[in-house]
PDB file of C-alpha atoms and ligand atoms in Angstrom:
ATOM      1  CA  MET U   1     -32.102  40.384 113.523  1.00 35.00           C
ATOM      2  CA  ALA U   2     -32.591  44.015 112.626  1.00 36.00           C
ATOM      3  CA  GLN U   3     -32.628  44.778 108.940  1.00 36.00           C
ATOM      4  CA  SER U   4     -32.089  48.274 107.647  1.00 37.00           C
ATOM      5  CA  PRO U   5     -34.240  49.569 104.811  1.00 36.00           C
ATOM      6  CA  SER U   6     -31.399  48.828 102.391  1.00 38.00           C
ATOM      7  CA  GLY U   7     -31.344  45.207 103.515  1.00 36.00           C
ATOM      8  CA  ALA U   8     -27.988  45.412 105.311  1.00 38.00           C
ATOM      9  CA  VAL U   9     -27.733  43.684 108.649  1.00 35.00           C
ATOM     10  CA  ASP U  10     -27.270  45.637 111.832  1.00 36.00           C
ATOM     11  CA  VAL U  11     -24.800  43.518 113.753  1.00 34.00           C
ATOM     12  CA  PRO U  12     -25.496  43.956 117.477  1.00 34.00           C
ATOM     13  CA  GLU U  13     -22.498  44.792 119.625  1.00 34.00           C
ATOM     14  CA  PRO U  14     -23.543  44.590 123.266  1.00 32.00           C
ATOM     15  CA  LEU U  15     -20.046  45.015 124.667  1.00 31.00           C
ATOM     16  CA  HIS U  16     -18.921  47.957 122.533  1.00 31.00           C
ATOM     17  CA  VAL U  17     -15.374  46.864 123.232  1.00 32.00           C
ATOM     18  CA  VAL U  18     -13.005  46.135 120.406  1.00 33.00           C
ATOM     19  CA  SER U  19      -9.321  46.853 120.625  1.00 33.00           C
ATOM     20  CA  GLY U  20      -6.557  47.620 118.160  1.00 34.00           C
ATOM     21  CA  PHE U  21      -7.360  48.579 114.623  1.00 34.00           C
ATOM     22  CA  GLY U  22     -11.016  47.864 115.188  1.00 35.00           C
ATOM     23  CA  ALA U  23     -13.259  50.346 116.835  1.00 35.00           C
ATOM     24  CA  ALA U  24     -16.854  50.493 117.882  1.00 35.00           C
ATOM     25  CA  ASP U  25     -19.322  49.444 115.252  1.00 41.00           C
ATOM     26  CA  VAL U  26     -19.012  51.557 112.176  1.00 42.00           C
ATOM     27  CA  ALA U  27     -21.785  54.051 111.941  1.00 40.00           C
ATOM     28  CA  GLY U  28     -23.549  53.779 108.651  1.00 44.00           C
ATOM     29  CA  ALA U  29     -22.540  50.195 107.824  1.00 52.00           C
ATOM     30  CA  ALA U  30     -25.914  50.048 106.113  1.00 60.00           C
ATOM     31  CA  ARG U  31     -24.711  52.539 103.506  1.00 79.00           C
ATOM     32  CA  TRP U  32     -22.855  49.824 101.566  1.00 89.00           C
ATOM     33  CA  THR U  33     -24.441  48.283  98.504  1.00 92.00           C
ATOM     34  CA  ALA U  34     -23.417  45.501  96.118  1.00 93.00           C
ATOM     35  CA  SER U  35     -21.707  48.083  93.891  1.00 93.00           C
ATOM     36  CA  ASP U  36     -19.167  48.708  96.702  1.00 94.00           C
ATOM     37  CA  THR U  37     -18.212  45.026  96.854  1.00 96.00           C
ATOM     38  CA  GLU U  38     -16.055  42.559  94.953  1.00 96.00           C
ATOM     39  CA  PRO U  39     -15.617  38.762  95.116  1.00 97.00           C
ATOM     40  CA  VAL U  40     -12.297  37.324  96.361  1.00 97.00           C
ATOM     41  CA  LEU U  41     -10.575  33.918  96.437  1.00 98.00           C
ATOM     42  CA  CYS U  42      -8.935  32.102  99.348  1.00 98.00           C
ATOM     43  CA  CYS U  43      -5.546  33.756  99.864  1.00 98.00           C
ATOM     44  CA  LEU U  44      -3.893  30.341 100.395  1.00 98.00           C
ATOM     45  CA  CYS U  45      -5.568  28.139  97.780  1.00 98.00           C
ATOM     46  CA  HIS U  46      -6.769  30.674  95.178  1.00 98.00           C
ATOM     47  CA  VAL U  47     -10.201  29.059  94.930  1.00 98.00           C
ATOM     48  CA  PRO U  48     -13.666  30.497  95.669  1.00 98.00           C
ATOM     49  CA  GLY U  49     -15.181  29.689  99.053  1.00 98.00           C
ATOM     50  CA  SER U  50     -18.423  27.823  99.754  1.00 98.00           C
ATOM     51  CA  PRO U  51     -21.234  29.839 101.386  1.00 97.00           C
ATOM     52  CA  VAL U  52     -21.418  29.809 105.191  1.00 96.00           C
ATOM     53  CA  MET U  53     -23.893  32.669 105.650  1.00 95.00           C
ATOM     54  CA  ALA U  54     -25.191  35.724 103.843  1.00 94.00           C
ATOM     55  CA  VAL U  55     -24.985  39.198 105.396  1.00 94.00           C
ATOM     56  CA  PRO U  56     -26.054  41.359 102.428  1.00 93.00           C
ATOM     57  CA  PRO U  57     -24.402  42.874 100.524  1.00 94.00           C
ATOM     58  CA  PHE U  58     -21.608  40.645 101.865  1.00 96.00           C
ATOM     59  CA  GLY U  59     -21.162  36.883 102.083  1.00 97.00           C
ATOM     60  CA  VAL U  60     -19.195  34.709 104.511  1.00 97.00           C
ATOM     61  CA  VAL U  61     -17.573  31.714 102.804  1.00 98.00           C
ATOM     62  CA  ARG U  62     -15.223  28.836 103.715  1.00 98.00           C
ATOM     63  CA  CYS U  63     -12.405  27.570 101.509  1.00 98.00           C
ATOM     64  CA  PRO U  64     -13.214  23.970 100.496  1.00 98.00           C
ATOM     65  CA  ILE U  65      -9.509  23.041 100.701  1.00 98.00           C
ATOM     66  CA  CYS U  66      -7.950  24.712 103.763  1.00 98.00           C
ATOM     67  CA  GLU U  67     -11.186  25.718 105.581  1.00 98.00           C
ATOM     68  CA  LEU U  68     -10.122  29.344 105.991  1.00 98.00           C
ATOM     69  CA  VAL U  69     -13.252  31.495 106.399  1.00 98.00           C
ATOM     70  CA  PHE U  70     -13.434  34.847 104.654  1.00 98.00           C
ATOM     71  CA  VAL U  71     -15.834  37.498 103.418  1.00 98.00           C
ATOM     72  CA  SER U  72     -16.740  37.372  99.724  1.00 98.00           C
ATOM     73  CA  PRO U  73     -18.097  39.475  98.220  1.00 97.00           C
ATOM     74  CA  ARG U  74     -16.442  42.090 100.416  1.00 97.00           C
ATOM     75  CA  LEU U  75     -15.846  45.846 100.266  1.00 95.00           C
ATOM     76  CA  SER U  76     -13.630  46.895  97.372  1.00 94.00           C
ATOM     77  CA  ALA U  77     -10.186  48.363  98.146  1.00 87.00           C
ATOM     78  CA  VAL U  78     -11.466  51.868  97.397  1.00 86.00           C
ATOM     79  CA  ALA U  79     -14.459  51.473  99.710  1.00 88.00           C
ATOM     80  CA  LEU U  80     -12.223  50.086 102.488  1.00 83.00           C
ATOM     81  CA  GLN U  81      -9.901  53.080 102.414  1.00 76.00           C
ATOM     82  CA  ARG U  82     -12.937  55.364 102.407  1.00 80.00           C
ATOM     83  CA  MET U  83     -14.184  53.675 105.581  1.00 81.00           C
ATOM     84  CA  TYR U  84     -10.857  53.877 107.445  1.00 74.00           C
ATOM     85  CA  ASP U  85     -10.462  57.530 106.469  1.00 72.00           C
ATOM     86  CA  ASP U  86     -13.869  58.368 107.924  1.00 74.00           C
ATOM     87  CA  PRO U  87     -13.351  60.039 111.332  1.00 67.00           C
ATOM     88  CA  ALA U  88     -16.564  58.301 112.471  1.00 71.00           C
ATOM     89  CA  TYR U  89     -14.634  55.006 112.369  1.00 71.00           C
ATOM     90  CA  PHE U  90     -12.752  55.951 115.534  1.00 62.00           C
ATOM     91  CA  GLU U  91     -15.440  58.035 117.215  1.00 55.00           C
ATOM     92  CA  ASN U  92     -17.057  56.928 120.460  1.00 46.00           C
ATOM     93  CA  THR U  93     -14.417  54.335 121.129  1.00 52.00           C
ATOM     94  CA  VAL U  94     -11.891  53.769 123.877  1.00 46.00           C
ATOM     95  CA  TYR U  95      -9.564  55.966 121.836  1.00 50.00           C
ATOM     96  CA  GLY U  96     -11.838  58.903 122.399  1.00 48.00           C
ATOM     97  CA  ASP U  97     -11.364  58.556 126.161  1.00 50.00           C
ATOM     98  CA  PRO U  98      -7.874  59.834 126.932  1.00 51.00           C
ATOM     99  CA  VAL U  99      -8.754  60.280 130.608  1.00 52.00           C
ATOM    100  CA  GLY U 100      -9.165  56.542 130.727  1.00 62.00           C
ATOM    101  CA  ARG U 101     -11.882  56.034 133.312  1.00 69.00           C
ATOM    102  CA  SER U 102     -14.302  54.110 131.127  1.00 79.00           C
ATOM    103  CA  PRO U 103     -14.645  50.328 131.574  1.00 81.00           C
ATOM    104  CA  ALA U 104     -13.474  49.935 127.965  1.00 80.00           C
ATOM    105  CA  MET U 105     -10.283  51.839 128.681  1.00 82.00           C
ATOM    106  CA  ILE U 106      -9.645  49.797 131.824  1.00 84.00           C
ATOM    107  CA  LEU U 107      -9.965  46.646 129.709  1.00 83.00           C
ATOM    108  CA  GLN U 108      -7.667  48.163 127.113  1.00 85.00           C
ATOM    109  CA  ARG U 109      -5.056  48.748 129.814  1.00 88.00           C
ATOM    110  CA  THR U 110      -5.374  45.198 131.071  1.00 87.00           C
ATOM    111  CA  TRP U 111      -4.957  43.783 127.552  1.00 87.00           C
ATOM    112  CA  THR U 112      -1.968  46.031 126.965  1.00 92.00           C
ATOM    113  CA  ALA U 113      -0.321  44.903 130.221  1.00 92.00           C
ATOM    114  CA  GLY U 114      -0.989  41.233 129.462  1.00 92.00           C
ATOM    115  CA  ARG U 115       0.268  41.438 125.893  1.00 94.00           C
ATOM    116  CA  LEU U 116       3.317  43.441 126.886  1.00 96.00           C
ATOM    117  CA  ALA U 117       4.106  40.860 129.593  1.00 95.00           C
ATOM    118  CA  GLY U 118       4.051  38.169 126.889  1.00 95.00           C
ATOM    119  CA  LEU U 119       6.556  40.162 124.835  1.00 96.00           C
ATOM    120  CA  LEU U 120       8.783  41.049 127.800  1.00 96.00           C
ATOM    121  CA  GLU U 121       9.023  37.342 128.603  1.00 96.00           C
ATOM    122  CA  ARG U 122       9.957  36.342 125.038  1.00 96.00           C
ATOM    123  CA  ARG U 123      12.046  39.293 123.843  1.00 97.00           C
ATOM    124  CA  PRO U 124      12.831  41.817 126.604  1.00 97.00           C
ATOM    125  CA  PRO U 125      14.022  45.360 125.797  1.00 97.00           C
ATOM    126  CA  PRO U 126      16.174  46.867 124.531  1.00 95.00           C
ATOM    127  CA  GLY U 127      15.119  45.980 121.052  1.00 96.00           C
ATOM    128  CA  ARG U 128      13.167  47.383 118.184  1.00 97.00           C
ATOM    129  CA  LEU U 129       9.395  46.892 118.171  1.00 98.00           C
ATOM    130  CA  LEU U 130       7.179  47.574 115.168  1.00 98.00           C
ATOM    131  CA  GLU U 131       3.419  47.714 115.639  1.00 97.00           C
ATOM    132  CA  ILE U 132       1.216  47.496 112.564  1.00 96.00           C
ATOM    133  CA  GLY U 133      -2.246  48.991 112.961  1.00 94.00           C
ATOM    134  CA  THR U 134      -1.379  51.261 115.861  1.00 94.00           C
ATOM    135  CA  GLY U 135      -4.765  52.974 116.072  1.00 90.00           C
ATOM    136  CA  TYR U 136      -4.353  55.936 118.371  1.00 91.00           C
ATOM    137  CA  GLY U 137      -1.026  54.628 119.671  1.00 94.00           C
ATOM    138  CA  TYR U 138      -1.913  53.509 123.174  1.00 93.00           C
ATOM    139  CA  PHE U 139      -0.120  50.126 123.062  1.00 95.00           C
ATOM    140  CA  LEU U 140       2.896  51.556 121.236  1.00 97.00           C
ATOM    141  CA  ALA U 141       3.374  54.328 123.808  1.00 97.00           C
ATOM    142  CA  THR U 142       3.214  51.748 126.593  1.00 96.00           C
ATOM    143  CA  ALA U 143       5.801  49.564 124.813  1.00 97.00           C
ATOM    144  CA  ARG U 144       8.048  52.621 124.482  1.00 98.00           C
ATOM    145  CA  ASP U 145       7.707  53.260 128.227  1.00 97.00           C
ATOM    146  CA  ALA U 146       8.744  49.638 128.827  1.00 97.00           C
ATOM    147  CA  GLY U 147      12.043  50.279 127.038  1.00 98.00           C
ATOM    148  CA  TYR U 148      11.534  49.226 123.411  1.00 98.00           C
ATOM    149  CA  ARG U 149      12.514  51.441 120.494  1.00 97.00           C
ATOM    150  CA  VAL U 150       9.175  51.703 118.733  1.00 97.00           C
ATOM    151  CA  ASP U 151       7.780  52.454 115.300  1.00 97.00           C
ATOM    152  CA  GLY U 152       4.234  52.158 114.022  1.00 97.00           C
ATOM    153  CA  VAL U 153       2.276  51.766 110.805  1.00 96.00           C
ATOM    154  CA  GLU U 154      -1.347  52.897 110.621  1.00 93.00           C
ATOM    155  CA  LEU U 155      -3.727  53.154 107.692  1.00 85.00           C
ATOM    156  CA  SER U 156      -6.080  55.738 109.215  1.00 85.00           C
ATOM    157  CA  ARG U 157      -4.883  59.279 108.698  1.00 87.00           C
ATOM    158  CA  ALA U 158      -6.813  60.562 111.736  1.00 87.00           C
ATOM    159  CA  ALA U 159      -5.463  57.894 114.108  1.00 90.00           C
ATOM    160  CA  ALA U 160      -1.879  58.215 112.814  1.00 93.00           C
ATOM    161  CA  ALA U 161      -1.975  61.989 113.300  1.00 93.00           C
ATOM    162  CA  HIS U 162      -3.224  61.554 116.874  1.00 92.00           C
ATOM    163  CA  ALA U 163      -0.462  59.066 117.750  1.00 95.00           C
ATOM    164  CA  ARG U 164       2.187  61.333 116.227  1.00 96.00           C
ATOM    165  CA  ASP U 165       0.984  64.664 117.558  1.00 95.00           C
ATOM    166  CA  ARG U 166      -0.360  63.723 120.993  1.00 94.00           C
ATOM    167  CA  LEU U 167       1.984  60.877 121.925  1.00 96.00           C
ATOM    168  CA  GLY U 168       5.092  61.804 119.956  1.00 97.00           C
ATOM    169  CA  LEU U 169       5.260  58.412 118.272  1.00 97.00           C
ATOM    170  CA  ASN U 170       6.964  57.675 114.959  1.00 97.00           C
ATOM    171  CA  ILE U 171       4.047  56.502 112.813  1.00 97.00           C
ATOM    172  CA  PHE U 172       4.094  55.762 109.105  1.00 96.00           C
ATOM    173  CA  GLN U 173       0.626  56.435 107.694  1.00 94.00           C
ATOM    174  CA  GLY U 174      -0.156  53.940 104.950  1.00 89.00           C
ATOM    175  CA  GLN U 175       0.163  50.258 104.108  1.00 87.00           C
ATOM    176  CA  LEU U 176       2.958  48.086 105.507  1.00 89.00           C
ATOM    177  CA  ASP U 177       4.505  47.483 102.093  1.00 88.00           C
ATOM    178  CA  GLU U 178       4.936  51.237 101.616  1.00 91.00           C
ATOM    179  CA  ALA U 179       6.581  51.775 105.018  1.00 92.00           C
ATOM    180  CA  PRO U 180      10.342  52.443 105.106  1.00 90.00           C
ATOM    181  CA  VAL U 181      12.482  49.416 105.945  1.00 86.00           C
ATOM    182  CA  GLY U 182      15.009  50.084 108.696  1.00 86.00           C
ATOM    183  CA  ASP U 183      16.884  47.712 110.990  1.00 92.00           C
ATOM    184  CA  PRO U 184      14.943  44.443 111.348  1.00 96.00           C
ATOM    185  CA  PRO U 185      12.525  44.695 114.290  1.00 97.00           C
ATOM    186  CA  ASP U 186      13.016  42.211 117.147  1.00 98.00           C
ATOM    187  CA  VAL U 187       9.272  42.266 117.735  1.00 98.00           C
ATOM    188  CA  ILE U 188       6.442  42.838 115.283  1.00 98.00           C
ATOM    189  CA  CYS U 189       2.939  42.987 116.710  1.00 98.00           C
ATOM    190  CA  PHE U 190      -0.458  43.632 115.195  1.00 97.00           C
ATOM    191  CA  TRP U 191      -3.500  43.614 117.477  1.00 95.00           C
ATOM    192  CA  ASP U 192      -6.883  43.072 115.816  1.00 93.00           C
ATOM    193  CA  THR U 193      -5.397  43.940 112.463  1.00 94.00           C
ATOM    194  CA  LEU U 194      -4.869  40.727 110.445  1.00 96.00           C
ATOM    195  CA  GLU U 195      -8.623  40.245 109.969  1.00 96.00           C
ATOM    196  CA  HIS U 196      -8.747  43.649 108.214  1.00 91.00           C
ATOM    197  CA  VAL U 197      -5.955  43.322 105.637  1.00 91.00           C
ATOM    198  CA  PRO U 198      -6.735  42.617 101.961  1.00 92.00           C
ATOM    199  CA  ASP U 199      -4.369  39.601 101.734  1.00 95.00           C
ATOM    200  CA  PRO U 200      -3.237  38.115 105.071  1.00 97.00           C
ATOM    201  CA  LEU U 201      -0.697  35.733 103.452  1.00 97.00           C
ATOM    202  CA  GLU U 202       1.001  38.631 101.705  1.00 96.00           C
ATOM    203  CA  PHE U 203       0.810  40.622 104.957  1.00 96.00           C
ATOM    204  CA  LEU U 204       2.432  37.855 107.043  1.00 97.00           C
ATOM    205  CA  ARG U 205       5.126  37.327 104.400  1.00 96.00           C
ATOM    206  CA  ALA U 206       5.912  41.041 104.611  1.00 95.00           C
ATOM    207  CA  VAL U 207       6.074  40.697 108.408  1.00 96.00           C
ATOM    208  CA  ARG U 208       8.451  37.731 108.113  1.00 96.00           C
ATOM    209  CA  SER U 209      10.691  39.496 105.609  1.00 95.00           C
ATOM    210  CA  ARG U 210      11.076  42.482 107.937  1.00 96.00           C
ATOM    211  CA  LEU U 211      11.415  40.555 111.210  1.00 97.00           C
ATOM    212  CA  ALA U 212      14.836  39.747 112.691  1.00 97.00           C
ATOM    213  CA  ASP U 213      15.661  36.052 112.176  1.00 95.00           C
ATOM    214  CA  ASP U 214      15.377  35.478 115.926  1.00 96.00           C
ATOM    215  CA  GLY U 215      12.410  37.835 116.205  1.00 97.00           C
ATOM    216  CA  VAL U 216       9.033  37.416 117.865  1.00 98.00           C
ATOM    217  CA  VAL U 217       5.576  38.110 116.456  1.00 98.00           C
ATOM    218  CA  ALA U 218       2.431  38.755 118.473  1.00 98.00           C
ATOM    219  CA  LEU U 219      -1.116  39.288 117.335  1.00 98.00           C
ATOM    220  CA  SER U 220      -4.768  39.053 118.191  1.00 96.00           C
ATOM    221  CA  VAL U 221      -7.739  38.302 115.954  1.00 97.00           C
ATOM    222  CA  PRO U 222     -11.414  37.478 116.429  1.00 96.00           C
ATOM    223  CA  SER U 223     -11.742  33.686 116.694  1.00 96.00           C
ATOM    224  CA  PHE U 224     -14.203  31.995 114.370  1.00 95.00           C
ATOM    225  CA  ALA U 225     -13.815  28.873 116.538  1.00 94.00           C
ATOM    226  CA  SER U 226     -15.061  30.702 119.656  1.00 94.00           C
ATOM    227  CA  PRO U 227     -18.430  29.810 121.229  1.00 93.00           C
ATOM    228  CA  PRO U 228     -20.075  33.157 120.286  1.00 94.00           C
ATOM    229  CA  ALA U 229     -18.981  32.778 116.655  1.00 94.00           C
ATOM    230  CA  ARG U 230     -20.171  29.173 116.479  1.00 93.00           C
ATOM    231  CA  LEU U 231     -23.453  29.714 118.320  1.00 95.00           C
ATOM    232  CA  LEU U 232     -24.597  33.118 117.065  1.00 94.00           C
ATOM    233  CA  GLY U 233     -23.889  32.890 113.328  1.00 91.00           C
ATOM    234  CA  ALA U 234     -24.766  36.151 111.596  1.00 92.00           C
ATOM    235  CA  ARG U 235     -25.723  37.641 114.995  1.00 92.00           C
ATOM    236  CA  TRP U 236     -22.130  37.307 116.314  1.00 93.00           C
ATOM    237  CA  TRP U 237     -21.314  40.866 117.397  1.00 91.00           C
ATOM    238  CA  THR U 238     -17.725  40.713 116.107  1.00 92.00           C
ATOM    239  CA  LEU U 239     -18.661  39.469 112.635  1.00 93.00           C
ATOM    240  CA  LYS U 240     -18.691  42.991 111.112  1.00 92.00           C
ATOM    241  CA  PRO U 241     -18.255  41.782 107.524  1.00 94.00           C
ATOM    242  CA  GLU U 242     -17.421  45.217 106.181  1.00 92.00           C
ATOM    243  CA  GLN U 243     -14.223  45.290 108.291  1.00 91.00           C
ATOM    244  CA  HIS U 244     -13.423  41.738 109.423  1.00 95.00           C
ATOM    245  CA  ILE U 245     -12.787  40.169 106.047  1.00 97.00           C
ATOM    246  CA  TRP U 246     -10.766  37.099 107.180  1.00 98.00           C
ATOM    247  CA  LEU U 247     -12.034  34.965 110.066  1.00 98.00           C
ATOM    248  CA  PHE U 248      -9.446  32.692 111.659  1.00 98.00           C
ATOM    249  CA  THR U 249      -9.468  29.667 113.909  1.00 97.00           C
ATOM    250  CA  PRO U 250      -6.299  28.599 115.757  1.00 97.00           C
ATOM    251  CA  THR U 251      -5.857  25.928 113.033  1.00 98.00           C
ATOM    252  CA  THR U 252      -6.196  28.193 110.006  1.00 98.00           C
ATOM    253  CA  LEU U 253      -4.058  30.876 111.672  1.00 98.00           C
ATOM    254  CA  ARG U 254      -1.236  28.346 112.241  1.00 98.00           C
ATOM    255  CA  LEU U 255      -1.492  27.170 108.633  1.00 98.00           C
ATOM    256  CA  LEU U 256      -1.386  30.682 107.237  1.00 98.00           C
ATOM    257  CA  ALA U 257       1.536  31.661 109.485  1.00 98.00           C
ATOM    258  CA  ALA U 258       3.525  28.595 108.451  1.00 97.00           C
ATOM    259  CA  ARG U 259       3.029  29.404 104.768  1.00 97.00           C
ATOM    260  CA  ALA U 260       4.446  32.850 105.526  1.00 97.00           C
ATOM    261  CA  GLY U 261       7.534  31.511 107.340  1.00 97.00           C
ATOM    262  CA  LEU U 262       6.303  31.989 110.907  1.00 98.00           C
ATOM    263  CA  VAL U 263       5.526  29.473 113.632  1.00 98.00           C
ATOM    264  CA  ILE U 264       2.781  30.155 116.174  1.00 98.00           C
ATOM    265  CA  THR U 265       4.135  28.972 119.522  1.00 97.00           C
ATOM    266  CA  SER U 266       1.252  29.853 121.829  1.00 96.00           C
ATOM    267  CA  VAL U 267      -2.417  30.712 121.478  1.00 96.00           C
ATOM    268  CA  ALA U 268      -4.588  32.073 124.294  1.00 91.00           C
ATOM    269  CA  THR U 269      -8.360  31.969 123.889  1.00 88.00           C
ATOM    270  CA  SER U 270      -9.530  32.099 127.508  1.00 82.00           C
ATOM    271  CA  PRO U 271     -11.312  35.288 128.633  1.00 83.00           C
ATOM    272  CA  LEU U 272      -9.518  34.779 131.967  1.00 78.00           C
ATOM    273  CA  ARG U 273      -6.065  35.409 130.492  1.00 83.00           C
ATOM    274  CA  ARG U 274      -4.870  38.953 131.108  1.00 79.00           C
ATOM    275  CA  SER U 275      -3.927  39.462 127.449  1.00 78.00           C
ATOM    276  CA  ASN U 276      -7.486  38.543 126.437  1.00 80.00           C
ATOM    277  CA  VAL U 277      -9.513  39.314 129.548  1.00 76.00           C
ATOM    278  CA  GLY U 278     -13.267  39.557 129.111  1.00 77.00           C
ATOM    279  CA  ARG U 279     -13.091  38.559 125.459  1.00 84.00           C
ATOM    280  CA  THR U 280     -14.960  35.388 124.758  1.00 85.00           C
ATOM    281  CA  ASP U 281     -14.460  35.491 120.999  1.00 92.00           C
ATOM    282  CA  SER U 282     -10.864  36.407 120.287  1.00 92.00           C
ATOM    283  CA  LEU U 283      -7.435  34.822 120.434  1.00 95.00           C
ATOM    284  CA  VAL U 284      -3.997  36.181 121.267  1.00 96.00           C
ATOM    285  CA  ALA U 285      -1.035  34.431 119.630  1.00 97.00           C
ATOM    286  CA  PHE U 286       2.742  34.611 119.945  1.00 97.00           C
ATOM    287  CA  GLY U 287       5.161  33.188 117.407  1.00 98.00           C
ATOM    288  CA  ARG U 288       8.642  33.262 115.949  1.00 98.00           C
ATOM    289  CA  ALA U 289      10.303  33.474 112.572  1.00 96.00           C
ATOM    290  CA  LEU U 290      11.006  30.113 110.958  1.00 94.00           C
ATOM    291  CA  PRO U 291      14.530  29.852 109.516  1.00 88.00           C
ATOM    292  CA  LEU U 292      14.674  30.668 105.824  1.00 77.00           C
ATOM    293  CA  VAL U 293      16.036  27.520 104.177  1.00 72.00           C
ATOM    294  CA  ASP U 294      16.660  26.603 100.540  1.00 61.00           C
ATOM    295  CA  ARG U 295      14.314  23.938  99.302  1.00 55.00           C
TER     296      ARG U 295
HETATM  297 ZN1  LIG F   1      -7.868  27.787 101.161  1.00 50.37          ZN
END
C-alpha cells in the first residue's frame, strides 16, 4: 500500500465511482494529522471499540457489544466541515459531468432509476419526499420529475448552491437538525450519507421523528460485510476513513434502525440489482416507520 510522506494511507479507488454524498477520493487526504482527530464511542453502546485496523492518523474499531464498526480516532467536527466545504471534494466526480456521457454518470442514472422504482412501488406520488445529502441534486430532480414534492438538505455549500441555482430545487444548506420542519415527508431518503454523519443513531431518530407514521425510508451505505471489505482490509477502496466514519453490515444497520424506531424491510447487496448495479461493496435498503408506542 502506498504511504504518503506524512504516513497517511492512500486508499486506491480503481472505479472512481461513488454516488450520493460521497464523491471521488478526496484530494489531499494525506493532509490530516492526529491533531485533526478525536476518539469516539459506539453510538449505540457508548463504549470504546476494539481495534480492527489502523489507517493513520485514523483507526477502524468494532464495538465489543453490538459489533458496529466505526472510525476512531476520526476527523473532528471542525475538520469534517472544512473538508465538505472544500470545492475539491466534489471536483472530478459524476457531478462535474452535467452532459452525462461518462460511464460514471450512466451508472448514476441506473442507480437513480432503480432506487426511484423501489420508492414508486412502496409509496407512489403524489407525496412529499425529503432527501438528506442531496449532493448536486441529481436524484432529487429526478424524483421531482416523477411527481413527488421534493425538498433537500445538504451540508456542502457548493453542492447546495448548484442544486438550487441550476436545478431550481429547494435545498436547505446545513445539518438535518437545523432544517425547517414542515409537513411530515412520506418518503425520506439518504444515499451514501449515513456513513458520513457524526452520530447515526441521532440522525435516524431525527429521520423517524420527521417521517409520516406510514412513511418509507430508503438509503444506501458501503457494506462492511461485502467481499471487497472483508478481503481487502485497509486496501478496500471505499474505506476512506476521513469520510466514511461508520461502517455497517446488514445486521448492524437493522439494529441501529430499530433503536431509532425504523424497520428495514428489504436489503439489496447484489451488484446485479438496478438500484446497486456494478457496486460490489454497498447495500441499498428500504424501510418503514415503526409505530410509536408507550412502553
Ligand atoms: Zn455498540
